[in-house]
DNA sequence: CGATTAAATGCAATCGATTGCGCACAATTC
DNA sequence: GAATTGTGCGCAATCGATTGCATTTAATCG
């Protein structure tokens, strides 16, 4: 059984003394083919281990049964969970999934979207990169009629359905929790990027403060790329400038871990001297000492929701469905890093 | 520009008043086509934004320019780094990469390999799942002449080239380091699975002990699935049974973090009372308190090496190349968790 | 200058599956 | 029993690109 002698419908046809047309129709359960013939064809197909040539099918039908996913990186619990959910949903429907990573790089994202279009995927599901500014690569897909869905990091400007979590609410609740724990000067780490998630997280922080009669102190707002190293530096800056603070709420788990390291290095106790909270519920937030309060982005439900929305689009191609926006409720997780008052 | 009106070589042909054959040959730089015609064709192609239909090409040529990767999960720094390396290498050569995950599940691995074969990938690169026992799915690929390469978690029995790290050496050096730090009763967490990496890691541990006149105490060997929870339980078991130990070397970073949590809960100090070392250099090993000693599996060089080996196979299809085995040297990283003697 | 050879391109089949149209033959109707 | 309707299947074109085998035209030779 070498690569060459893959079984085709012609082999089945020869074996049974009928035509390839009939075999094709039998396999596709065409009503005009007799039950007897269908039976014979299916038997023969099993026997010689027939598998349709996906390229021939794709070429003929103009549909590839391939869907593309574009995410910043797979190496993030949140994204890999979502991908898993989508894959399961897709595989059940006999679609294959191509995962591509933008690495939060605008150029790479453009390339990768174009590559997917060239590869003639039947649809694309996207979570935007942090540095994405233009959207022409997505407009192109829309113009070509390729079904498109955004999740988590979305472009509000485009007429595209999306699934997000309520970042505002999560952020509000976490900030409120810290205030109730007695923290008063809560610093906030965020990204300078104008993506929805970061804007919303900031908004939640601000509204919580205002609700409790506190105000946003610009000195306590630090913008960075939110990586581990950035967290360290941000704390360093705060300490250096002598800006007093008794808590930090970061829009990312990574930078809050960096912050934790830097604080410990300076002999500052957590949560007694400074409370810490992150965002994302990365697995390692449970491993730190003390464990970190954070926000779980409900990746599993999000994966299911995105997949469902996407396949609705796919199955109703041509028909213009109304733009949907699904907002999921995240889970705010309070751990020891924000327990100023002992329970 | 809808999905339908994608440019084809016929469009170019019409535009120039020549045949599709000529266009095809011009694009493929056939020697019998005049320089002038080639130029015209390339211009026209650019102008109408021609992109070859990959399905038509694949159907005609019998080669898909698709390669499959099978790994346990993308959500592991090690694997995602390797994938990234492979992708870069492949994309430069105009190949696309399909990532599939076995989730360490034998059944899923078989399915996924068969799906790749059915999808007519031009080759497959594999890191085995933990629970993989049979190898028929790979034999099938070999029989069909599909280029195959293993990395990290490999099947020694198959006549297939592979890239691994020297797990034995890394394990030996880490154990030796712990002994030199003064630890004497070093427990070892490992997997009951018979994959190369686990066998080698145990061998390194054992030989190091023996080299230093110590012997392996069966009470100190604990087998599990090596997840976080397993690490907790394993420590619990040791403490419960009253087995004395002053260090743990685990074949996985995850279980050693679990161990750390359980030890701390019992007021046991690290590294003073018990030294800890893991394996894998997951990013979070740097975040724990104290940071964990571990082994870096040099994922970047491994990705490059695998890709290189693989494309050699691919480019010499038909020709039987000798089976290669590349062994890379891992980096042993000593952090605070094993620093019994203060520096 | 007619004949030979080389250069440039066209024709038509092919890869494997799908599908509109048409042709037999059987079943049904009046 | 002739006419109508159905049933089951085959013919041939098609999707887009490639390629062996002509064929045409230009260049070279004796």
XYZ file of C-alpha atoms (C1' of nucleotides) in Angstrom, chain B residues 8-9 21 24-25 28 50 53 60, chain D residues 15-23:
18
model
C -6.640 31.464 -12.418
C -3.976 30.820 -14.983
C -0.059 25.721 -20.555
C 1.839 27.491 -16.144
C 5.253 26.867 -17.622
C 7.258 27.516 -13.107
C -3.139 35.582 -9.049
C -5.165 27.131 -6.239
C -2.404 17.206 -9.896
C -12.938 22.546 -10.875
C -7.417 24.686 -11.786
C -2.914 23.330 -12.715
C 0.505 20.343 -14.991
C 2.904 17.904 -18.756
C 3.954 14.582 -22.810
C 3.490 15.128 -27.360
C 2.631 17.691 -31.267
C 2.822 21.910 -34.217
